Coordinates of C-alpha atoms and ligand atoms in Angstrom, one line a residue:
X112 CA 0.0 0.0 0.0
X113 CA 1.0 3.5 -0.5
X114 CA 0.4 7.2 0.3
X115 CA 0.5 10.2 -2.0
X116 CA 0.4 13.3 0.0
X117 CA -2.2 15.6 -2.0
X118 CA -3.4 18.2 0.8
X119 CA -2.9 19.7 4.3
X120 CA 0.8 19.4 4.4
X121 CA 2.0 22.1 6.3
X122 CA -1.1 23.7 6.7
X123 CA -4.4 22.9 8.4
X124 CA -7.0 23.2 5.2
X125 CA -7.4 21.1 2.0
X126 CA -6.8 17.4 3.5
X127 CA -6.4 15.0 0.8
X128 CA -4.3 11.6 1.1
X129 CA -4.4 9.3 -2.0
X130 CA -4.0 5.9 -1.6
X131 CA -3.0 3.2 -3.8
X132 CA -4.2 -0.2 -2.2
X133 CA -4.7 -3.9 -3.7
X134 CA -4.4 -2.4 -7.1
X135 CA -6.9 0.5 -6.4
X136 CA -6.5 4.1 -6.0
X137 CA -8.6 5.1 -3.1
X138 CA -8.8 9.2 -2.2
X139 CA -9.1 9.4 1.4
X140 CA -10.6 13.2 1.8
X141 CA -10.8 15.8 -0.7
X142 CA -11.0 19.2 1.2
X143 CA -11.5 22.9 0.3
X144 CA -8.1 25.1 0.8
X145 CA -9.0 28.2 2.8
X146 CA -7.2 31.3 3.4
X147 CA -7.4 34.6 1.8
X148 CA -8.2 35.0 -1.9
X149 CA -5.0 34.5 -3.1
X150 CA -4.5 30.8 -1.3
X151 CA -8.3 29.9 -2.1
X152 CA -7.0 30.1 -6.0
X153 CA -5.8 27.0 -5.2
X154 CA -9.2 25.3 -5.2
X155 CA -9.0 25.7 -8.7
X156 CA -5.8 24.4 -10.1
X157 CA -5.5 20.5 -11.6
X158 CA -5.4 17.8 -9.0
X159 CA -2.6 16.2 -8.6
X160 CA -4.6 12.3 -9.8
X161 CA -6.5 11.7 -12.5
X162 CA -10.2 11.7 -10.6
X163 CA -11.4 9.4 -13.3
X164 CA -9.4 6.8 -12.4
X165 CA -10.1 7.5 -8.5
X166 CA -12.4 3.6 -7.5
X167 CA -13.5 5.1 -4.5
X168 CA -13.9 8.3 -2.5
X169 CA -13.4 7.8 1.7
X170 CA -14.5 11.0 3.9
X171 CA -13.5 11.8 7.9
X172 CA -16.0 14.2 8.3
X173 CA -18.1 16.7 7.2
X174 CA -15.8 19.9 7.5
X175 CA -15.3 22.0 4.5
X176 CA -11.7 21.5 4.5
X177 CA -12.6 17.7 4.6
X178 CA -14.8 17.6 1.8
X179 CA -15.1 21.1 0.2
X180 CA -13.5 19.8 -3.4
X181 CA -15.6 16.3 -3.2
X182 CA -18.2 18.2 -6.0
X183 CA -15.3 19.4 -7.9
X184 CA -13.8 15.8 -8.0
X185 CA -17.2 14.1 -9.7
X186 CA -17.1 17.4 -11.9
X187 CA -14.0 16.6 -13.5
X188 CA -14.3 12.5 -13.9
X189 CA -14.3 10.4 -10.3
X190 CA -17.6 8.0 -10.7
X191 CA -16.9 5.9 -7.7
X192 CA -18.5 5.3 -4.8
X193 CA -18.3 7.9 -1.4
X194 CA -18.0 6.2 1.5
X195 CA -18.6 8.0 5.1
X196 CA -20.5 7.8 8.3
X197 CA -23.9 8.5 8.5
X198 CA -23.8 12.0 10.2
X199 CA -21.3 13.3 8.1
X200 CA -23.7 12.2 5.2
X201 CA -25.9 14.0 6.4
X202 CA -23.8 16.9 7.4
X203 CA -22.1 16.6 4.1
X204 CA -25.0 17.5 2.1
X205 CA -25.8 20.8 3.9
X206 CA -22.5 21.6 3.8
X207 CA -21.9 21.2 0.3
X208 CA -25.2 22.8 -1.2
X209 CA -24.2 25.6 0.7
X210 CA -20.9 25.4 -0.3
X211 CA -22.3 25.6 -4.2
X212 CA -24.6 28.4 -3.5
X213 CA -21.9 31.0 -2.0
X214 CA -19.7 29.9 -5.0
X215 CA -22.2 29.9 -7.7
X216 CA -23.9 34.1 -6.2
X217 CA -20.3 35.1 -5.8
X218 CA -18.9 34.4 -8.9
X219 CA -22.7 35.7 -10.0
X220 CA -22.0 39.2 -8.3
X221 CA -18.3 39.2 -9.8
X222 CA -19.3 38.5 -13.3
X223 CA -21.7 41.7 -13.0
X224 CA -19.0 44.2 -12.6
X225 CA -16.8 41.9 -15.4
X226 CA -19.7 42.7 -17.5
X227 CA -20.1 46.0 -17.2
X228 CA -16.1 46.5 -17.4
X229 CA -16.4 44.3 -20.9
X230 CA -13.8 41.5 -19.0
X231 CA -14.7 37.7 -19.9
X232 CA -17.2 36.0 -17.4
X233 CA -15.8 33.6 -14.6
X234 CA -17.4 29.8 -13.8
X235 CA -18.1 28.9 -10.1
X236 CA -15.7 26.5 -8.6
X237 CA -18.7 24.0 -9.2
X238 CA -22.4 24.6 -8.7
X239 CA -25.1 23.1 -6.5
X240 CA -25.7 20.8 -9.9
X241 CA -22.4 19.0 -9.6
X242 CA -22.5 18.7 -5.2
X243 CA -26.1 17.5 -5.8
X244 CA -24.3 14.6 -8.5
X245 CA -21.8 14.2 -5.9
X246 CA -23.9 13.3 -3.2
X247 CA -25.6 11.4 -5.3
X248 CA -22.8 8.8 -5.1
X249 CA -22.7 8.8 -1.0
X250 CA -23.0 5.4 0.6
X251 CA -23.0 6.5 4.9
X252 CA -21.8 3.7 7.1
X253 CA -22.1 3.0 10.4
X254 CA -19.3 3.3 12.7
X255 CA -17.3 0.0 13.4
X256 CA -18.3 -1.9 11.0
X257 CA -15.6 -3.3 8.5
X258 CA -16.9 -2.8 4.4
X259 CA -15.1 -2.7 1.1
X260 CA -14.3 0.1 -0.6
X261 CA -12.8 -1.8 -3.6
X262 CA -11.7 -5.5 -4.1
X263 CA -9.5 -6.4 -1.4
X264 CA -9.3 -2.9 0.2
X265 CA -11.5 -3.1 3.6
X266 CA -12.2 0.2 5.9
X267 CA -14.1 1.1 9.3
X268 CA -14.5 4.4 10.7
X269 CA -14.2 4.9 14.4
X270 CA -15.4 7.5 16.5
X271 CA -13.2 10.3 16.6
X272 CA -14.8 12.0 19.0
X273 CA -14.3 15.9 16.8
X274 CA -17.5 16.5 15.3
X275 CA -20.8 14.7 14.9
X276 CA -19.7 11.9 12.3
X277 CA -16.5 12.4 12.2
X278 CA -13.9 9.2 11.9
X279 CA -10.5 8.3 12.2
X280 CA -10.0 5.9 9.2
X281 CA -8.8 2.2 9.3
X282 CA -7.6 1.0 5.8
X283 CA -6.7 -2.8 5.3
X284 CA -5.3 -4.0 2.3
X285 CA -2.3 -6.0 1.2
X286 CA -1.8 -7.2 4.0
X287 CA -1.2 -4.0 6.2
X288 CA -2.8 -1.8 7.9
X289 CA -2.9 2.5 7.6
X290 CA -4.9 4.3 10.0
X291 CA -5.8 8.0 9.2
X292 CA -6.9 10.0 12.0
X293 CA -8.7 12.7 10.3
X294 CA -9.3 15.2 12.7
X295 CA -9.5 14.5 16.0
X296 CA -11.2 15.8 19.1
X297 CA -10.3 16.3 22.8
X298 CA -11.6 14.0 25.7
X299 CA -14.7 15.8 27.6
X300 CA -16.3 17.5 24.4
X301 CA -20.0 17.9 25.3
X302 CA -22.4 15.8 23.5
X303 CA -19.9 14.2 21.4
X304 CA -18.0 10.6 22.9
X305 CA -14.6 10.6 23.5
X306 CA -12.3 8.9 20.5
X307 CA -12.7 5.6 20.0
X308 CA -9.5 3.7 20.5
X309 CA -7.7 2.4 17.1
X310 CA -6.1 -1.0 17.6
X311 CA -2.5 -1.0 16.2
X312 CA -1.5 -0.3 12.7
X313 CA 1.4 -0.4 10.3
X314 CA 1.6 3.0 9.4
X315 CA -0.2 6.4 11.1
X316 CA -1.2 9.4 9.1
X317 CA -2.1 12.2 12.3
X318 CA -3.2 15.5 12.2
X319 CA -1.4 17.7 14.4
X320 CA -3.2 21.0 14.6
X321 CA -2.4 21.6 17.7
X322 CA 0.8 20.0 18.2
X323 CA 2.8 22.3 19.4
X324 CA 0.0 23.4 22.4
X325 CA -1.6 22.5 25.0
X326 CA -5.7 23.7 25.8
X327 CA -6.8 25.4 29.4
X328 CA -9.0 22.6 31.4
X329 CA -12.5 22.8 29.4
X330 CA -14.1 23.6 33.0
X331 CA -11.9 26.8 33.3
X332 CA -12.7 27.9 29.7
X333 CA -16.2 27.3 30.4
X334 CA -16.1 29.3 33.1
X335 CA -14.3 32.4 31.8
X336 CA -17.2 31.7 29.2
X337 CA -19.5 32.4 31.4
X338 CA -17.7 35.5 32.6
X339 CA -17.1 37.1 29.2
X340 CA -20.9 36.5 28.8
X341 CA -21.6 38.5 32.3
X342 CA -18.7 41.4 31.5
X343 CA -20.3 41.6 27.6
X344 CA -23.6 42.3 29.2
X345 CA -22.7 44.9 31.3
X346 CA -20.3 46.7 29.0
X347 CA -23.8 46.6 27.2
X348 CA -22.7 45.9 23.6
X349 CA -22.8 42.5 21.4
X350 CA -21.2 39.5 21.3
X351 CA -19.4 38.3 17.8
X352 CA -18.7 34.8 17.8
X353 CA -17.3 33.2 14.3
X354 CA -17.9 29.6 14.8
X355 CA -18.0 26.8 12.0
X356 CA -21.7 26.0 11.4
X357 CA -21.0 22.5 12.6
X358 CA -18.9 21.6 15.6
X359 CA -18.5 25.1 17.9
X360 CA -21.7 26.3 17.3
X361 CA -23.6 23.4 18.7
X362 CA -20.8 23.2 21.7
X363 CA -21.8 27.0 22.7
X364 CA -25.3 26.5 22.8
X365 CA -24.7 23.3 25.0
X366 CA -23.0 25.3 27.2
X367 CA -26.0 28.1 27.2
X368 CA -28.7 25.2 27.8
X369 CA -26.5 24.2 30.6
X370 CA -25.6 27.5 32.5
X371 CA -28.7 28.7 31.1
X372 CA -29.8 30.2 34.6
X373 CA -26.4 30.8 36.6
X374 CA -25.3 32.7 33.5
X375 CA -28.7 34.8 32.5
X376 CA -28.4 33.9 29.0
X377 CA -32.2 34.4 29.2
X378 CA -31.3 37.9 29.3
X379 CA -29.6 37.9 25.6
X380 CA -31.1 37.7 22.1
X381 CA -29.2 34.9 20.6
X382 CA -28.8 34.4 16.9
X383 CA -27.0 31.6 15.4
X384 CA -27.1 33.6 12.0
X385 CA -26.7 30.8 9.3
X386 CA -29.1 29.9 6.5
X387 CA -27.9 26.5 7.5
X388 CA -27.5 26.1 10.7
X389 CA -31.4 25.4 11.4
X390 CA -30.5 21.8 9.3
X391 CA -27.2 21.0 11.1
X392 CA -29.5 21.1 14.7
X393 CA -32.1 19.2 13.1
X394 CA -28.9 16.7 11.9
X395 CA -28.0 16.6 15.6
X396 CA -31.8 15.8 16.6
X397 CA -31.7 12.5 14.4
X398 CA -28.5 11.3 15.1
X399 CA -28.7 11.1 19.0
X400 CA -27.4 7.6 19.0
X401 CA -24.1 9.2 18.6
X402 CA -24.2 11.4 21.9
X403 CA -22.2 10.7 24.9
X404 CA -23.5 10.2 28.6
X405 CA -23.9 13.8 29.7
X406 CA -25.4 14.8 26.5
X407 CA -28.3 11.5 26.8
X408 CA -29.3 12.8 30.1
X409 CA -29.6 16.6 29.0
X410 CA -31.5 15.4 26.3
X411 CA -33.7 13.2 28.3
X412 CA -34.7 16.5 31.1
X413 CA -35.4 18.9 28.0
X414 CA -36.0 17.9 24.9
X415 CA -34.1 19.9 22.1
X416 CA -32.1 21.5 24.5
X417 CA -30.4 23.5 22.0
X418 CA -33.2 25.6 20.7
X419 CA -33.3 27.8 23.8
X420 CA -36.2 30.4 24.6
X421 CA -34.6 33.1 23.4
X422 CA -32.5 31.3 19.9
X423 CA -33.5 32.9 16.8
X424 CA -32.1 30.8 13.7
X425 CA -31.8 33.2 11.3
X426 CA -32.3 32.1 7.5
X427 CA -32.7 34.5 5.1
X428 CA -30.7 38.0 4.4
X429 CA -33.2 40.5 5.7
X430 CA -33.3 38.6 9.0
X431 CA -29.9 38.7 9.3
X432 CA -29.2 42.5 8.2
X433 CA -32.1 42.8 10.8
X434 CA -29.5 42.2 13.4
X435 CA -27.8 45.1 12.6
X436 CA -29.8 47.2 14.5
X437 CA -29.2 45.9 17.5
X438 CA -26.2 48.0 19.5
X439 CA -25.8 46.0 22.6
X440 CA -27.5 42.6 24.0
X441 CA -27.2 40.2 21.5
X442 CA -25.0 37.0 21.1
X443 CA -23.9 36.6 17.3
X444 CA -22.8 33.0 16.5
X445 CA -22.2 33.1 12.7
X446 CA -19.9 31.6 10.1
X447 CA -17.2 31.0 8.5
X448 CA -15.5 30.5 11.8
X449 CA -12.3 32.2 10.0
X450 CA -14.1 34.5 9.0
X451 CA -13.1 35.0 5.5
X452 CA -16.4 34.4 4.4
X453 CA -20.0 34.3 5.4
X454 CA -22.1 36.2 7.5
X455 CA -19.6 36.9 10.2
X456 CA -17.9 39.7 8.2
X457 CA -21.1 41.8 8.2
X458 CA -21.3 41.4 11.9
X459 CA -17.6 42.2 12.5
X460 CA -18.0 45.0 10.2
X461 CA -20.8 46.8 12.6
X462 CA -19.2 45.6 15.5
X463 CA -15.6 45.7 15.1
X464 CA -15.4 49.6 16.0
X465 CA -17.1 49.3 19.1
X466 CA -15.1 49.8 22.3
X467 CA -18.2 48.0 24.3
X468 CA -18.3 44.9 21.5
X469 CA -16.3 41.4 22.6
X470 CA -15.6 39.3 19.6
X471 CA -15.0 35.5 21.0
X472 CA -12.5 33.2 19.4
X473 CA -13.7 29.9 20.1
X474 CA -11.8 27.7 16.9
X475 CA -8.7 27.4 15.0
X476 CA -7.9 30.4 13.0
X477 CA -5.3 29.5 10.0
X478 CA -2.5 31.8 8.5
X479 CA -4.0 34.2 6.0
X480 CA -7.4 34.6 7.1
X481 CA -8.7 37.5 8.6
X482 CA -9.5 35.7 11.9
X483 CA -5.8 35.4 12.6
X484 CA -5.0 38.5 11.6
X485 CA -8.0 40.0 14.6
X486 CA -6.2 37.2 16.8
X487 CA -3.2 38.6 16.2
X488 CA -4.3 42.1 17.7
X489 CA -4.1 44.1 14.4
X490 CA -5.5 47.3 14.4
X491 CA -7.2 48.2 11.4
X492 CA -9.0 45.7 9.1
X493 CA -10.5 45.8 5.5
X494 CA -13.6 44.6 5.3
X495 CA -15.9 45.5 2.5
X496 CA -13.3 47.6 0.9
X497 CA -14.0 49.8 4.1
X498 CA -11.1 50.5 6.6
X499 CA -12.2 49.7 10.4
X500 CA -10.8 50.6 12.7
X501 CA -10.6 47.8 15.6
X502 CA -11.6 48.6 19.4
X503 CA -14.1 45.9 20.2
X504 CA -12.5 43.5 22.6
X505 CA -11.2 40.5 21.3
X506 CA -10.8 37.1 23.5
X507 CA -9.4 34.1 22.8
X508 CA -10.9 30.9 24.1
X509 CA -8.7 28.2 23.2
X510 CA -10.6 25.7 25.3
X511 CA -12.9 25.2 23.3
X512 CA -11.2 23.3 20.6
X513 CA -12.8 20.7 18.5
X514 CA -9.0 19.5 18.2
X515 CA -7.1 18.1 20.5
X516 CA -4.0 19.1 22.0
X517 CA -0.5 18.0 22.1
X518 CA -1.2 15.9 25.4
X519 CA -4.8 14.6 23.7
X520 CA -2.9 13.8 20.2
X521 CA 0.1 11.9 22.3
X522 CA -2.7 10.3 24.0
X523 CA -4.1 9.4 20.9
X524 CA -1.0 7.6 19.6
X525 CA -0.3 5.9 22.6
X526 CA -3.5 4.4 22.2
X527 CA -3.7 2.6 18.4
X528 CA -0.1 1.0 20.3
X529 CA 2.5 3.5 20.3
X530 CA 4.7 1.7 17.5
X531 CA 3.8 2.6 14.0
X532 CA 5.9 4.7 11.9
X533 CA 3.7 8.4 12.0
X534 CA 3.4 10.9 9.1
X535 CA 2.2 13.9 10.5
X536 CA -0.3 15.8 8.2
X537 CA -2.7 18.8 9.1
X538 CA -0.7 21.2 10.9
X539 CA 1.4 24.1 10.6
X540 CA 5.4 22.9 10.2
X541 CA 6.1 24.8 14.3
X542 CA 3.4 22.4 15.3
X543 CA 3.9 19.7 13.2
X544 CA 7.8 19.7 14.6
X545 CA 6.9 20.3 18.3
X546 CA 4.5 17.1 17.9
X547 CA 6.9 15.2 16.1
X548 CA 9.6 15.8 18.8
X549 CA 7.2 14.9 21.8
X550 CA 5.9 11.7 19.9
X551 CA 9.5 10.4 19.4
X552 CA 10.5 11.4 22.6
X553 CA 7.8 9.4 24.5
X554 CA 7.3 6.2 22.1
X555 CA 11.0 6.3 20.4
X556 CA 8.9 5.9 16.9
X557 CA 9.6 7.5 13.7
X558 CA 7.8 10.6 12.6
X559 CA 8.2 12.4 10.0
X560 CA 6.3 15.6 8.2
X561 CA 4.5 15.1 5.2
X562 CA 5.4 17.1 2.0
X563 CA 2.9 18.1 -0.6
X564 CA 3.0 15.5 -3.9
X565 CA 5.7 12.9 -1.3
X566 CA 4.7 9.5 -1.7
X567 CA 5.1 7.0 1.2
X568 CA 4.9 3.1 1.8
X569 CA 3.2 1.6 4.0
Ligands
ZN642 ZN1 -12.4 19.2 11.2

């Protein structure tokens, strides 16, 4: 068996491992790059496979940066099968509709002004046509179970504990054994289970996100959550939160069901401003067989807990230009969670001047976008082709993480047996050597970083 390196080498977006296996080529993930404009060009250029001659299609989860590309893979050839678990499915297909849509009306707004300035019209990266053909060819599996993805090449997903779906991937074939961890999440996350433990392989591909650091106690964060909440209302302005329609968003309103009392969230008008974040809760509704303890018994006191009193989902444009006018009160959860798309830049762009306006980082912000570039206390942004100047108060809560950290990814190892040679994929090269250091220091293996286009044995 071996391992072409095709995405999220040195970097935390565009995940993408190719696999040749009993004579097969197998693409495990086939994610969206994301970044500022320039890096998203990326999306566009020739893979580096024929997707024709791809048999079959494997997915970790339902993040963008997972599966943003999968429509743009049937578009130019792959007619295989795509296998995932059944959330991510499900996730999968709100994700990449949406995905199609911002493409399709952005490249719709663009090619107005190219028209008027006489310059040849652009094409979307792929349109909700092509994600519709692509999820066409999903086949959702149940975790644990062993199938075949082609003749002689066997897979199972486990549990890996990051989002609702989402799977660290077992690959048998010729005789060995690869496990690719996909993305993996940290013990203790609410309503999801911790991640399954992987029973020895021959060869490790690990993300390492957070490799080179290690998370505040969730309890603590959760806390200081509540505090920010509690110093936010009585500074009296709004709360900005860019959170990933899947993952963080659901985690926060866990939290505000929970402390729904000792924190006065009932106080707040919360909008979780996404045209498809109404369809990710109802996702979470139907796949409750895939909670955790905690999250069983919350469910079983209240049902829905996370459509609180005072949760407006907000769908359409004018509803969420309608938030607008609100100076001071509200709690913004919108996307990207980057924020170099979506909704959130609207809010930050009201917001972002306000001294008595807290923007909360609650995920991974990558290089490039404009989410690291807030994180990284800059003082002006563009946004809109408008200058802002930024006084709103911006927090950091890194415990929050759908990805573990460099204790929970050592852990992680330790547990499919410590011993298999590790590529390290999905992280940035500080973390990526930090991690790699750590994970030779403890188990004496051999890791090694991933480069784009490097092809491996396993
Ligand atoms: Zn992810």
């Amino acid at each position: 068996m071996q391992v072409q390196f095709c995405g999220a080498n040195g970097e935390v977006t565009g995940s993408s491992h190719l696999l040749q296996a009993g004579g097969h080529q197998i693409l495990l993930d086939c994610g969206m790059i994301q970044g500022n404009e320039e890096t998203e060009r990326r999306n566009a250029e020739p893979f580096p496979f024929d997707a024709s001659r791809i048999d079959a299609l494997v997915l970790s989860h339902a993040h963008i940066d997972h599966i943003g590309r999968v429509p743009l893979l049937v578009k130019r050839g792959f007619r295989g099968p795509i296998y995932a678990q059944e959330a991510t499915a499900d996730l999968a297909r709100i994700m990449l509709e949406d995905a199609a849509s911002i493409a399709e009306s952005d490249v719709a707004r663009d090619n107005r002004k190219r028209q008027q300035q006489g310059l040849p019209l652009l094409q979307p990266l792929y349109s909700r046509e092509d994600a519709r053909a692509a999820l066409a060819r999903m086949k959702p599996q149940p975790y644990d179970e062993e199938f075949e993805v082609a003749p002689g090449v066997r897979v199972r997903l486990r549990d890996a504990g990051h989002i609702l779906g989402s799977a660290a991937v077992e690959v048998w074939a010729d005789g060995r054994k690869l496990v690719f961890s996909g993305d993996i999440g940290p013990r203790g996350t609410p309503i999801l289970r911790d991640p399954a433990d992987v029973d020895g392989a021959d060869l490790v591909l690990m993300e390492s996100t957070y490799g080179n650091r290690l998370h505040r106690p969730r309890g603590d964060t959760v806390a200081e959550l509540g505090e920010l909440f509690a110093a936010a209302w009585n500074s009296g302005g709004n709360v900005v939160i860019p959170a990933f329609a899947v993952g963080r968003s659901q985690e926060l309103l866990y939290w505000m069901a929970e402390h729904y009392d000792d924190w006065g969230i009932g106080r707040f008008r919360i909008f979780l401003d996404s045209p498809m974040a109404g369809k990710v809760l109802e996702v979470y509704e139907r796949h409750a067989e895939l909670f955790d303890s905690e999250a069983r018994a919350l469910w079983a006191r209240r049902p829905n807990p996370l459509r609180l009193p005072n949760l407006q989902v907000t769908e359409s444009v004018a509803e969420s230009q309608a938030i607008n006018a609100l100076h001071g009160g509200a709690i913004i959860i919108a996307g990207s969670g980057m924020c170099n798309g979506g909704r959130i830049r609207h809010h930050l762009r009201q917001n972002l001047g306000r001294r008595n306006a807290h923007v909360l980082f609650v995920g991974y912000q990558a290089e490039g976008t404009l989410g690291r570039l807030l994180v990284d206390g800059v003082k002006k942004v563009k946004l809109f082709g408008e200058v802002i100047e930024v006084h709103a108060q911006r927090h950091t809560v890194g415990g929050l993480s759908a990805h573990a950290d460099q204790a929970g990814l050592l852990d992680w190892y330790g547990r499919t047996g410590g011993r298999a040679p590790v590529w390290l994929v999905h992280g940035e090269d500080l973390a990526r050597e930090a991690l790699a250091e750590r994970l030779r220091q403890r188990y004496g293996s051999k890791v090694q970083l991933s480069r784009p286009g490097m092809t491996v044995t396993v």
